Coordinates of C-alpha atoms in Angstrom, one line a residue:
M1 CA 13.0 -2.7 20.2
Q2 CA 15.0 -3.8 23.3
N3 CA 12.9 -4.0 26.5
K4 CA 14.6 -2.4 29.5
H5 CA 12.3 -4.0 32.1
K6 CA 13.9 -6.4 34.6
H7 CA 10.6 -8.3 34.8
P8 CA 9.3 -10.2 31.7
P9 CA 7.3 -7.8 29.5
L10 CA 3.6 -8.2 29.2
S11 CA 2.3 -9.5 25.9
S12 CA 0.3 -6.3 25.7
D13 CA 3.7 -4.5 25.1
V14 CA 3.8 -6.0 21.6
I15 CA 2.3 -3.9 18.9
I16 CA 1.1 -5.5 15.6
G17 CA 0.7 -3.4 12.5
M18 CA -2.0 -4.8 10.1
I19 CA -1.8 -3.6 6.5
D20 CA -5.1 -4.5 4.9
T21 CA -8.6 -3.3 4.1
G22 CA -9.2 -1.6 7.5
I23 CA -11.1 -2.7 10.6
W24 CA -14.6 -3.0 12.0
P25 CA -13.8 -1.5 15.5
E26 CA -17.2 -2.5 17.1
S27 CA -16.4 -6.2 16.9
P28 CA -16.0 -7.8 20.3
S29 CA -12.7 -9.2 19.1
F30 CA -11.2 -5.7 19.5
N31 CA -12.4 -4.9 23.0
D32 CA -9.8 -3.7 25.4
D33 CA -11.0 -5.4 28.7
G34 CA -8.0 -6.1 30.9
I35 CA -5.4 -4.4 28.8
G36 CA -3.3 -1.7 30.4
E37 CA -2.3 1.8 29.3
I38 CA -1.0 2.3 25.8
P39 CA 2.9 2.0 25.7
S40 CA 4.5 5.4 25.9
R41 CA 6.8 4.5 23.0
W42 CA 3.7 4.5 20.6
K43 CA 3.8 7.4 18.2
G44 CA 0.9 6.5 16.0
V45 CA -2.5 8.2 15.5
C46 CA -6.1 7.2 15.4
M47 CA -7.4 9.1 12.3
E48 CA -11.0 10.1 12.0
G49 CA -13.0 9.4 8.9
Y50 CA -16.6 10.1 7.9
D51 CA -17.7 7.0 9.8
F52 CA -14.8 6.5 12.2
K53 CA -14.1 8.5 15.3
K54 CA -11.1 8.7 17.7
S55 CA -13.3 7.0 20.2
N56 CA -13.4 3.9 18.0
C57 CA -9.8 3.3 19.0
N58 CA -9.0 2.0 22.5
R59 CA -6.2 0.4 24.5
K60 CA -6.4 -2.6 22.2
L61 CA -6.9 -0.9 18.8
I62 CA -4.3 1.9 19.4
G63 CA -3.8 3.2 15.9
A64 CA -5.7 3.6 12.6
R65 CA -4.7 5.2 9.3
Y66 CA -6.1 5.4 5.8
Y67 CA -4.7 6.8 2.6
D68 CA -6.0 8.8 -0.4
S69 CA -5.6 8.1 -4.1
I70 CA -2.2 9.9 -4.2
Q71 CA -0.9 8.0 -1.2
R72 CA -1.1 10.7 1.5
T73 CA -2.6 10.2 4.8
Y74 CA -5.7 12.3 5.1
S75 CA -5.5 15.3 7.4
N76 CA -8.5 15.4 9.6
N77 CA -9.6 19.0 8.6
K78 CA -9.9 18.2 4.9
T79 CA -13.4 18.5 3.5
H80 CA -14.3 16.1 0.7
M81 CA -17.1 13.8 -0.5
A82 CA -17.5 10.9 1.9
K83 CA -16.8 7.5 0.4
P84 CA -15.8 4.1 1.9
D85 CA -12.1 4.9 1.2
D86 CA -12.3 8.0 3.4
S87 CA -12.0 6.1 6.7
P88 CA -10.0 3.4 8.5
R89 CA -13.3 1.4 8.6
D90 CA -13.2 -1.9 6.8
F91 CA -15.4 -2.0 3.6
D92 CA -14.7 -5.6 2.8
G93 CA -14.3 -7.7 5.9
H94 CA -10.8 -9.1 4.9
G95 CA -8.9 -6.8 7.3
T96 CA -11.2 -7.4 10.2
H97 CA -10.9 -11.2 9.7
T98 CA -7.0 -11.2 9.5
T99 CA -6.7 -8.8 12.4
S100 CA -8.8 -10.9 14.7
I101 CA -6.8 -14.0 13.7
A102 CA -3.5 -12.3 14.7
A103 CA -4.6 -10.6 17.9
G104 CA -8.3 -10.8 18.5
A105 CA -9.4 -10.7 22.1
K106 CA -11.0 -13.8 23.7
V107 CA -14.7 -13.9 22.9
A108 CA -16.9 -16.7 24.2
N109 CA -19.8 -18.5 22.5
V110 CA -18.9 -17.5 18.9
S111 CA -20.1 -19.4 15.8
Y112 CA -21.0 -19.0 12.2
H113 CA -24.7 -19.8 12.5
D114 CA -24.0 -22.6 14.9
L115 CA -21.1 -24.0 12.9
A116 CA -17.6 -24.0 14.4
G117 CA -18.9 -22.9 17.8
G118 CA -16.6 -22.1 20.7
T119 CA -14.4 -19.4 22.1
A120 CA -12.6 -17.2 19.5
R121 CA -9.2 -15.7 20.2
G122 CA -6.3 -14.5 18.2
G123 CA -2.8 -15.8 18.2
S124 CA -1.7 -13.1 20.7
P125 CA -5.0 -11.9 22.2
S126 CA -3.5 -9.3 24.5
S127 CA -1.2 -7.7 21.9
R128 CA -2.1 -4.2 20.6
I129 CA -3.1 -3.6 17.0
A130 CA -2.7 -0.7 14.6
I131 CA -4.5 -0.6 11.3
Y132 CA -3.1 0.7 8.0
K133 CA -5.9 0.7 5.4
A134 CA -3.8 0.5 2.3
C135 CA -6.5 -1.3 0.2
T136 CA -9.6 0.5 -1.2
L137 CA -12.4 -0.5 -3.5
D138 CA -9.9 0.1 -6.3
G139 CA -7.4 -2.5 -5.0
C140 CA -4.1 -2.2 -3.1
S141 CA -1.7 0.3 -4.7
G142 CA 2.0 -0.5 -4.3
S143 CA 2.9 3.0 -3.4
T144 CA 0.2 3.1 -0.7
I145 CA 1.5 -0.2 0.8
L146 CA 5.0 1.2 0.8
K147 CA 3.8 4.4 2.6
A148 CA 1.8 2.2 5.1
I149 CA 4.9 0.2 5.9
D150 CA 6.9 3.4 6.4
D151 CA 4.2 4.8 8.7
A152 CA 4.1 1.6 10.7
I153 CA 7.9 1.7 11.2
K154 CA 7.7 5.4 12.4
D155 CA 4.7 4.7 14.6
G156 CA 6.6 2.0 16.5
V157 CA 5.0 -1.3 15.7
D158 CA 7.0 -4.5 16.5
I159 CA 5.5 -6.8 13.8
I160 CA 3.9 -6.0 10.4
S161 CA 1.4 -8.4 8.9
I162 CA 0.6 -8.2 5.2
S163 CA -2.0 -10.6 3.8
I164 CA -1.6 -9.0 0.3
G165 CA 0.3 -10.2 -2.7
M166 CA 0.8 -9.6 -6.3
S167 CA -0.3 -12.4 -8.6
S168 CA 2.6 -14.8 -9.3
L169 CA 2.2 -13.9 -13.0
F170 CA 3.0 -10.3 -12.4
Q171 CA 5.8 -10.4 -9.7
S172 CA 8.5 -7.8 -9.6
D173 CA 12.1 -8.4 -8.6
Y174 CA 13.1 -7.5 -5.1
L175 CA 14.1 -3.8 -5.7
N176 CA 11.0 -3.1 -7.7
D177 CA 8.5 -4.8 -5.4
P178 CA 7.0 -2.3 -2.9
I179 CA 6.4 -5.0 -0.2
A180 CA 10.0 -6.2 -0.5
I181 CA 11.4 -2.7 -0.3
G182 CA 9.2 -1.6 2.6
S183 CA 9.9 -4.9 4.4
F184 CA 13.6 -4.4 4.0
H185 CA 13.4 -1.0 5.7
A186 CA 11.3 -2.6 8.5
Q187 CA 13.9 -5.4 9.0
Q188 CA 16.6 -2.8 9.3
M189 CA 14.7 -1.4 12.3
N190 CA 14.3 -4.9 13.8
I191 CA 10.6 -5.1 12.8
M192 CA 9.4 -8.5 11.5
V193 CA 7.3 -8.6 8.3
V194 CA 5.0 -11.6 7.9
C195 CA 3.3 -12.0 4.4
S196 CA 0.9 -14.5 2.8
G197 CA 2.6 -16.6 0.1
G198 CA -0.3 -16.4 -2.4
N199 CA -3.2 -18.5 -3.5
D200 CA -2.0 -19.5 -7.0
G201 CA -1.2 -23.2 -6.1
P202 CA -0.8 -26.0 -6.7
D203 CA 1.5 -25.1 -9.5
L204 CA 5.2 -24.7 -8.9
Y205 CA 7.0 -21.3 -8.9
T206 CA 3.8 -19.5 -7.8
I207 CA 5.1 -18.3 -4.4
V208 CA 5.0 -14.5 -3.8
N209 CA 6.4 -12.2 -1.2
S210 CA 9.5 -14.4 -1.2
A211 CA 12.4 -12.0 -0.3
P212 CA 14.5 -13.6 2.4
W213 CA 13.8 -10.9 4.9
I214 CA 10.0 -11.6 4.6
F215 CA 8.5 -14.4 6.6
T216 CA 6.5 -16.1 3.9
V217 CA 3.5 -18.3 4.9
A218 CA 1.8 -21.2 3.2
A219 CA -1.7 -22.4 4.2
S220 CA -2.9 -25.7 5.7
N221 CA -6.2 -27.2 6.7
I222 CA -7.0 -27.8 10.4
D223 CA -8.5 -30.7 12.3
R224 CA -12.1 -29.6 11.7
D225 CA -14.1 -30.3 8.6
F226 CA -17.5 -29.1 7.3
Q227 CA -19.5 -31.8 5.7
S228 CA -22.8 -31.9 3.8
T229 CA -24.4 -35.3 3.3
V230 CA -25.6 -36.3 -0.2
L231 CA -28.4 -38.8 0.1
L232 CA -29.4 -40.7 -3.1
G233 CA -32.8 -42.2 -3.8
N234 CA -31.2 -45.7 -3.6
G235 CA -30.3 -45.0 0.0
K236 CA -26.6 -44.5 -0.6
T237 CA -24.9 -41.6 1.2
F238 CA -21.8 -39.6 0.3
Q239 CA -20.0 -37.0 2.5
G240 CA -19.4 -33.8 0.6
S241 CA -17.6 -30.6 1.7
A242 CA -19.6 -27.4 2.1
I243 CA -20.8 -24.6 4.3
S244 CA -24.5 -24.8 3.4
F245 CA -27.5 -23.9 5.4
S246 CA -29.8 -26.0 3.2
N247 CA -33.4 -26.4 4.6
F248 CA -33.6 -29.9 3.0
N249 CA -34.1 -33.0 5.2
R250 CA -34.2 -36.8 4.7
S251 CA -38.0 -36.9 4.3
R252 CA -38.0 -35.5 0.7
N253 CA -35.9 -36.1 -2.4
Y254 CA -35.6 -34.0 -5.5
P255 CA -35.0 -35.1 -9.2
L256 CA -31.3 -35.4 -9.9
A257 CA -29.6 -34.6 -13.2
F258 CA -26.1 -34.5 -14.7
G259 CA -25.2 -31.1 -16.3
E260 CA -24.5 -32.6 -19.7
D261 CA -28.1 -34.1 -19.7
V262 CA -29.7 -30.8 -19.2
A263 CA -27.6 -28.8 -21.7
A264 CA -29.0 -25.8 -23.5
K265 CA -29.4 -26.2 -27.3
F266 CA -26.1 -26.0 -29.3
T267 CA -24.0 -26.1 -26.1
P268 CA -20.9 -28.4 -26.2
I269 CA -21.3 -31.3 -23.7
S270 CA -18.0 -30.4 -22.0
E271 CA -19.4 -26.9 -21.2
A272 CA -22.7 -28.2 -19.8
R273 CA -21.0 -30.8 -17.6
N274 CA -18.8 -28.1 -16.2
C275 CA -21.9 -25.8 -15.8
Y276 CA -20.5 -22.9 -17.9
P277 CA -22.5 -19.7 -17.8
G278 CA -25.3 -20.1 -20.4
S279 CA -24.7 -23.8 -20.9
L280 CA -27.8 -25.1 -19.0
D281 CA -31.4 -25.3 -20.2
T282 CA -33.5 -23.5 -17.5
Q283 CA -36.6 -25.6 -18.3
K284 CA -34.8 -28.9 -17.9
V285 CA -32.9 -27.7 -14.8
A286 CA -35.8 -26.1 -12.8
G287 CA -36.7 -28.0 -9.7
K288 CA -33.7 -30.5 -9.9
I289 CA -30.5 -31.0 -8.1
V290 CA -27.7 -30.7 -10.7
V291 CA -24.4 -32.5 -10.7
C292 CA -21.5 -30.5 -12.3
T293 CA -17.9 -31.5 -12.8
D294 CA -14.8 -29.3 -12.3
D295 CA -12.7 -30.4 -15.3
D296 CA -12.2 -26.7 -16.2
L297 CA -10.7 -24.7 -13.4
N298 CA -11.2 -21.4 -15.4
I299 CA -14.8 -21.3 -14.1
P300 CA -14.7 -20.9 -10.3
R301 CA -17.1 -22.9 -8.3
Q302 CA -18.8 -19.7 -7.0
I303 CA -19.8 -19.0 -10.7
K304 CA -21.0 -22.6 -11.2
K305 CA -23.2 -22.3 -8.1
L306 CA -24.7 -19.0 -9.5
V307 CA -25.2 -20.6 -12.9
V308 CA -27.2 -23.5 -11.4
E309 CA -29.1 -21.2 -9.0
D310 CA -30.1 -18.8 -11.8
A311 CA -31.4 -21.8 -13.8
R312 CA -33.8 -22.4 -10.8
A313 CA -32.1 -25.6 -9.7
K314 CA -32.9 -26.9 -6.2
G315 CA -29.2 -27.6 -5.4
L316 CA -25.7 -28.4 -6.7
I317 CA -23.4 -31.4 -6.3
L318 CA -20.0 -30.4 -7.6
V319 CA -17.4 -33.2 -8.4
S320 CA -13.9 -31.9 -7.6
E321 CA -11.0 -33.7 -6.1
D322 CA -8.7 -30.9 -5.0
E323 CA -11.2 -28.3 -3.7
T324 CA -13.1 -30.6 -1.4
V325 CA -10.7 -29.7 1.5
V326 CA -11.8 -26.0 1.2
P327 CA -15.5 -25.7 1.9
L328 CA -17.4 -23.2 -0.2
D329 CA -20.0 -21.0 1.6
S330 CA -23.1 -21.4 -0.5
G331 CA -25.4 -19.7 2.1
T332 CA -28.9 -21.1 2.1
F333 CA -28.5 -22.8 -1.4
P334 CA -28.2 -26.6 -1.0
F335 CA -24.6 -27.5 -2.0
A336 CA -22.1 -30.3 -1.6
E337 CA -18.7 -30.9 -3.1
V338 CA -17.6 -34.5 -3.5
G339 CA -14.4 -36.2 -4.7
N340 CA -14.0 -38.0 -7.9
L341 CA -14.8 -41.5 -6.6
S342 CA -18.0 -40.4 -5.0
G343 CA -18.8 -38.3 -8.1
L344 CA -18.4 -41.3 -10.4
Q345 CA -20.8 -43.4 -8.3
I346 CA -23.4 -40.5 -8.3
I347 CA -23.2 -40.2 -12.1
K348 CA -23.4 -44.0 -12.4
Y349 CA -26.6 -43.9 -10.3
I350 CA -28.0 -41.2 -12.6
N351 CA -27.2 -43.1 -15.8
G352 CA -28.6 -46.4 -14.4
T353 CA -31.8 -45.1 -12.9
K354 CA -35.0 -44.1 -14.7
K355 CA -35.9 -41.3 -12.2
P356 CA -32.9 -40.6 -10.1
T357 CA -33.4 -38.5 -7.0
A358 CA -31.3 -37.0 -4.2
T359 CA -31.3 -34.5 -1.3
I360 CA -28.5 -32.5 0.2
L361 CA -28.5 -32.2 4.0
P362 CA -27.4 -29.0 5.8
T363 CA -23.7 -28.8 6.9
R364 CA -22.4 -30.1 10.2
D365 CA -19.0 -29.6 11.6
V366 CA -16.7 -32.6 12.1
P367 CA -14.1 -32.2 14.9
R368 CA -10.9 -34.1 15.2
Y369 CA -10.7 -34.5 11.4
R370 CA -7.8 -36.5 10.1
P371 CA -5.4 -36.1 8.5
A372 CA -4.5 -32.6 9.5
P373 CA -2.6 -30.4 8.8
T374 CA -2.3 -30.9 5.1
V375 CA -1.3 -28.4 2.5
A376 CA -4.2 -26.4 1.0
Y377 CA -4.5 -27.0 -2.8
F378 CA -4.6 -23.3 -3.4
S379 CA -1.5 -22.5 -1.4
S380 CA 1.2 -21.1 -3.7
R381 CA 4.3 -23.4 -4.1
G382 CA 8.0 -22.7 -4.4
P383 CA 10.7 -22.6 -5.6
G384 CA 10.9 -18.8 -5.9
Q385 CA 10.8 -17.3 -9.3
Y386 CA 13.8 -15.0 -8.7
T387 CA 16.1 -17.2 -6.8
E388 CA 16.0 -20.9 -6.0
N389 CA 18.9 -20.5 -3.5
I390 CA 16.5 -19.4 -0.7
L391 CA 13.8 -22.0 0.3
K392 CA 10.3 -20.6 0.1
P393 CA 7.7 -20.7 1.5
D394 CA 9.2 -20.5 5.0
I395 CA 6.5 -22.1 7.0
M396 CA 2.9 -23.3 7.0
A397 CA 0.0 -22.3 9.2
P398 CA -3.8 -22.8 9.3
G399 CA -5.5 -21.1 6.3
V400 CA -8.6 -23.3 5.5
A401 CA -12.1 -22.6 6.9
I402 CA -10.9 -20.2 9.6
L403 CA -13.6 -18.6 11.8
A404 CA -12.9 -15.0 12.6
A405 CA -14.5 -11.6 12.9
V406 CA -16.0 -9.8 9.9
I407 CA -18.3 -6.9 9.1
P408 CA -21.7 -8.1 10.2
E409 CA -23.5 -7.3 6.9
K410 CA -20.6 -8.7 4.8
E411 CA -20.9 -12.4 5.8
A412 CA -19.9 -14.6 2.8
G413 CA -23.2 -16.5 2.1
S414 CA -26.8 -15.5 2.6
V415 CA -27.9 -15.7 6.3
P416 CA -30.3 -18.6 7.2
V417 CA -33.9 -17.6 7.6
G418 CA -34.6 -16.2 11.1
N419 CA -30.9 -15.7 11.9
K420 CA -29.2 -12.4 12.4
P421 CA -25.6 -11.7 11.1
T422 CA -23.2 -13.1 13.6
G423 CA -20.2 -10.8 13.1
Y424 CA -18.0 -13.9 12.5
A425 CA -17.5 -15.9 9.3
I426 CA -15.4 -18.7 7.9
K427 CA -12.8 -17.8 5.2
S428 CA -9.9 -19.6 3.5
G429 CA -6.6 -18.4 2.0
T430 CA -2.9 -17.7 2.8
S431 CA -4.4 -14.4 3.9
M432 CA -5.7 -16.3 6.9
A433 CA -2.5 -18.3 7.4
C434 CA -0.3 -15.2 7.5
P435 CA -1.8 -13.7 10.7
H436 CA -1.6 -17.0 12.5
V437 CA 2.2 -16.6 12.1
T438 CA 2.0 -13.0 13.1
G439 CA 0.2 -13.9 16.3
A440 CA 2.7 -16.6 17.0
A441 CA 5.6 -14.2 16.5
A442 CA 4.0 -11.7 18.9
F443 CA 3.5 -14.5 21.4
I444 CA 7.2 -15.3 21.3
K445 CA 8.3 -11.7 21.4
S446 CA 6.2 -11.2 24.5
F447 CA 8.4 -13.8 26.3
H448 CA 11.7 -12.9 24.5
H449 CA 11.4 -9.1 24.0
G450 CA 15.2 -8.8 23.4
W451 CA 15.2 -11.3 20.6
S452 CA 15.8 -10.0 17.0
T453 CA 13.2 -10.6 14.3
S454 CA 15.5 -13.3 12.8
M455 CA 15.8 -15.1 16.1
I456 CA 12.0 -15.3 16.4
K457 CA 11.7 -16.4 12.8
S458 CA 14.3 -19.0 13.3
A459 CA 12.7 -20.3 16.5
L460 CA 9.4 -20.8 14.7
M461 CA 11.1 -22.5 11.7
T462 CA 13.4 -24.9 13.5
T463 CA 10.7 -26.1 15.8
A464 CA 8.0 -26.6 13.1
T465 CA 6.0 -29.8 13.0
I466 CA 6.6 -32.2 10.1
Y467 CA 4.0 -34.8 11.0
D468 CA 0.2 -34.7 10.9
N469 CA -2.3 -35.9 13.6
T470 CA -2.0 -39.5 12.4
G471 CA 1.7 -39.5 13.1
K472 CA 2.7 -39.6 9.4
P473 CA 4.7 -37.0 7.4
L474 CA 2.7 -34.0 6.3
Q475 CA 0.6 -34.5 3.1
N476 CA -0.3 -32.2 0.2
S477 CA -3.7 -31.8 -1.4
S478 CA -3.0 -34.8 -3.7
H479 CA -2.5 -37.1 -0.7
H480 CA 1.2 -37.5 -1.4
F481 CA 3.9 -36.6 1.1
A482 CA 4.5 -32.9 1.0
N483 CA 7.8 -31.3 0.3
P484 CA 9.4 -28.0 1.5
H485 CA 8.3 -26.2 -1.7
E486 CA 4.8 -26.8 -0.3
V487 CA 5.1 -26.5 3.4
G488 CA 8.4 -24.7 3.9
V489 CA 10.0 -26.3 7.0
G490 CA 6.6 -27.5 8.3
E491 CA 3.5 -26.4 10.4
I492 CA 4.0 -23.7 13.1
N493 CA 4.3 -24.9 16.7
P494 CA 4.4 -21.7 18.8
L495 CA 4.7 -23.4 22.2
Q496 CA 7.7 -25.4 21.1
A497 CA 9.2 -22.2 19.5
L498 CA 9.4 -20.5 23.0
N499 CA 12.4 -22.7 23.8
P500 CA 14.1 -23.6 20.5
G501 CA 17.6 -24.3 22.0
L502 CA 19.5 -22.8 19.0
V503 CA 18.6 -20.1 16.5
F504 CA 20.0 -19.0 13.2
E505 CA 20.5 -15.2 13.2
T506 CA 20.2 -13.6 9.8
T507 CA 21.6 -10.0 9.8
T508 CA 21.0 -7.0 7.7
E509 CA 24.5 -7.6 6.3
D510 CA 23.4 -11.1 5.2
Y511 CA 20.5 -9.5 3.3
L512 CA 22.7 -6.9 1.7
Q513 CA 25.1 -9.6 0.6
F514 CA 22.1 -11.5 -0.8
L515 CA 21.3 -8.5 -3.0
C516 CA 24.9 -8.4 -4.2
Y517 CA 24.9 -12.1 -4.9
Y518 CA 21.6 -11.7 -6.8
G519 CA 23.3 -9.2 -9.1
Y520 CA 22.2 -5.7 -8.1
S521 CA 24.7 -2.9 -8.4
E522 CA 26.3 -1.5 -5.3
K523 CA 24.8 1.9 -6.2
N524 CA 21.2 0.5 -6.2
I525 CA 21.7 -1.4 -3.0
R526 CA 23.1 1.6 -1.2
S527 CA 20.3 3.8 -2.5
M528 CA 17.6 1.4 -1.3
S529 CA 19.2 0.5 2.0
K530 CA 20.5 4.0 2.8
T531 CA 23.9 2.5 3.7
N532 CA 27.5 2.7 2.4
F533 CA 27.6 -1.1 2.1
N534 CA 30.4 -2.6 -0.1
C535 CA 29.6 -5.8 -2.0
P536 CA 31.9 -8.8 -1.5
R537 CA 34.6 -9.0 -4.2
I538 CA 33.1 -12.3 -5.4
S539 CA 29.3 -11.9 -5.8
I540 CA 27.7 -14.8 -7.6
D541 CA 24.2 -16.3 -7.4
R542 CA 25.2 -19.6 -5.8
L543 CA 26.6 -17.8 -2.8
I544 CA 23.1 -16.9 -1.8
S545 CA 22.8 -20.4 -0.3
N546 CA 25.4 -19.4 2.2
I547 CA 23.6 -16.5 3.9
N548 CA 22.8 -17.6 7.5
Y549 CA 19.2 -18.6 6.8
P550 CA 17.2 -21.1 8.9
S551 CA 16.8 -23.5 5.9
I552 CA 19.0 -24.4 3.0
S553 CA 18.3 -24.4 -0.7
I554 CA 20.7 -25.1 -3.6
S555 CA 19.5 -24.3 -7.1
N556 CA 22.1 -26.3 -9.0
L557 CA 24.2 -29.1 -7.5
D558 CA 26.4 -30.4 -10.3
R559 CA 26.8 -34.1 -9.9
H560 CA 30.0 -34.0 -11.9
K561 CA 31.7 -31.5 -9.5
P562 CA 33.0 -31.9 -5.9
A563 CA 30.7 -31.3 -3.0
Q564 CA 29.1 -28.0 -2.4
T565 CA 29.8 -26.7 1.1
I566 CA 27.2 -24.6 3.0
K567 CA 28.1 -22.8 6.2
R568 CA 25.7 -21.9 9.0
T569 CA 26.2 -20.3 12.4
V570 CA 23.9 -21.1 15.3
T571 CA 23.4 -19.1 18.5
N572 CA 22.6 -20.9 21.8
V573 CA 19.6 -19.5 23.5
G574 CA 19.1 -22.5 25.8
C575 CA 21.2 -23.9 28.6
P576 CA 24.7 -22.2 28.6
N577 CA 26.4 -25.7 28.7
A578 CA 25.0 -27.8 26.0
T579 CA 26.2 -30.5 23.5
Y580 CA 24.3 -31.0 20.3
I581 CA 24.7 -34.0 18.0
S582 CA 23.7 -33.8 14.3
R583 CA 21.4 -36.3 12.5
V584 CA 21.0 -36.3 8.7
H585 CA 17.8 -37.3 7.0
A586 CA 18.5 -37.4 3.2
P587 CA 17.1 -39.3 0.2
V588 CA 18.9 -42.3 -1.2
G589 CA 21.8 -41.2 -3.4
L590 CA 22.3 -37.7 -2.0
E591 CA 25.3 -37.8 0.3
V592 CA 25.1 -35.2 3.1
K593 CA 27.9 -34.7 5.6
V594 CA 27.9 -32.4 8.6
F595 CA 31.2 -31.1 10.0
P596 CA 31.7 -31.1 12.9
K597 CA 29.1 -33.7 13.8
K598 CA 29.0 -32.5 17.4
I599 CA 28.9 -28.9 18.6
V600 CA 29.6 -27.9 22.2
F601 CA 28.6 -24.7 24.0
I602 CA 30.0 -23.5 27.3
E603 CA 29.5 -20.5 29.4
G604 CA 30.7 -17.4 27.4
L605 CA 30.6 -19.3 24.0
T606 CA 27.2 -18.8 22.5
R607 CA 27.9 -18.9 18.7
V608 CA 29.3 -21.9 16.8
S609 CA 29.6 -22.5 13.1
F610 CA 29.2 -25.8 11.2
K611 CA 29.4 -26.9 7.5
V612 CA 27.0 -29.1 5.5
L613 CA 28.5 -30.8 2.5
F614 CA 26.3 -32.0 -0.3
Y615 CA 27.5 -34.7 -2.9
G616 CA 25.2 -35.3 -5.8
K617 CA 27.0 -37.9 -7.8
E618 CA 24.6 -40.8 -7.1
A619 CA 21.5 -38.6 -6.4
S620 CA 18.3 -38.5 -8.5
S621 CA 18.0 -35.6 -10.9
G622 CA 15.8 -32.7 -9.8
Y623 CA 15.0 -31.6 -6.3
N624 CA 16.1 -33.7 -3.3
F625 CA 14.6 -32.9 0.1
G626 CA 15.8 -33.6 3.6
S627 CA 17.0 -32.2 6.8
V628 CA 19.8 -31.9 9.3
T629 CA 18.6 -32.0 13.0
W630 CA 20.7 -30.9 15.9
F631 CA 19.7 -32.7 19.2
D632 CA 20.9 -32.1 22.7
G633 CA 18.5 -34.6 24.5
R634 CA 15.9 -31.9 25.0
H635 CA 15.8 -29.6 21.9
S636 CA 15.4 -30.7 18.3
V637 CA 16.6 -28.0 15.9
L638 CA 15.4 -28.8 12.4
L639 CA 17.3 -27.4 9.4
S640 CA 15.4 -28.4 6.2
F641 CA 17.1 -28.5 2.8
A642 CA 16.1 -28.5 -0.9
V643 CA 18.8 -29.4 -3.3
N644 CA 18.4 -29.5 -7.1
V645 CA 20.8 -32.0 -8.6
E646 CA 21.7 -31.6 -12.3

């Protein structure tokens, strides 16, 4: 929505619609101190439920809706049996967590039982929030999500945040995916939709919510770690990952055993070492700290922890390389997760010692952790299943061990003895990364109210960070350099995005052409978009690469054919008189040429087109990654590319 004010708009003019599990309105993260009157353009409602009153809304939380099993919003005079679904109130904690990440108010002296202490604030703490409880105890129905998006559009939100996604195994194509359809309608009304990319990584082709009009977010770690020290009887120590409120200390050790050495009768060794349900002998385990491996990822670590706990063990040391970056909240049960090298040394100590012992010390937080950000192992990877001619995910944001508001009695682990629920907890997932981008987009919109959704998206993408806090290129969870199918264009850098210099504007026409190129019929496209759009005469899949997107992807560059030419148009949003010079960063063998190499803007000329030519004759087979950067001495405008050479 265009802002007619002559003065810069307040960030509180920006309204974020959260489609999730509801909200816990009493959390201090949603207080409205210092926020002015609700914008007059707001058309939403604050629905009452059996445990939610109109007074639960305020100048911060300005709207709340919930839905029944046949996807209608409840009328307030309807009488029915009260159940958790009959209210905008959060039943799970997920919606409260994501909402406070996006736009939580500033709250001092927050911690999770003295871990991660400090001031909590959302990405855009003065933005308004409206809640659409589309998820119930039965899950998140597609038709309900579509209705919630429709309501958010009519209510007048500026940005929609959806930390929900279908499993990558059960994805639907664009015109059969409720989130994609609803998001297209939102985009037509200049409303940005930000979605989580899924937690099915690290396998390729697992990214979800990957339509080009959706801002798709991957998850990274942050520069804070949570470590639990494992202290062996021989004095050696190992740093493990955990959120554990163990009451153990250095003064007492406990017997230590490897899972395969305490197996139940007739149990395969491989199952016992992985701590399968039913695989351990309770009599052998009782009173010991048990070491389990993570060779079989079919058994989640939460289950392994329960298996060991039920067998009356004193604690669990889990050996797992990938998951150590993402701390498990084990509550008061002593727990530590160590990498393979540490695990081998611990097992070697067990095998070479008559009476091995150990203890697991309570977790402490480690600030200024390096390297960060890195890609979370669970973060879903590209390329997209339905087209590889759009680069997905788009961008990466913090999604590992994020402290934010929750339902007080729904904190993840058991509360340490003598402590009360804090109302804040630490969670991980692309669900947490998504609202970081939502908050960043709201922050930018508050400064540039007249910018379209694609301008804001482009600003965040072309200014993203591609280096970690050690100054090296971003890494993935396997400690290799990350590629754009893992990080998108890089990690969000909201302050830099306020002044991007140039932006790539992607229009509704671009997206309609995308649907034509993908292969949908004109009739279906018109029906979904409610337009009389005509498809271009030539509509083939490879032309998708040419829509004016802030990154480039080519699914099939034939090394035996001439160069493939990609066209892009940039809009100058910086100084009216500016000259940009292009720089190419490409892998050896892939020839990339930019024409023209220099683009000049003068007063009255704000849009300029350029071409990027890709020659694959000498390139390595498979995906080649790189970038074109436009630089004017002040702004660096990054255009990342992924090119599959065959």
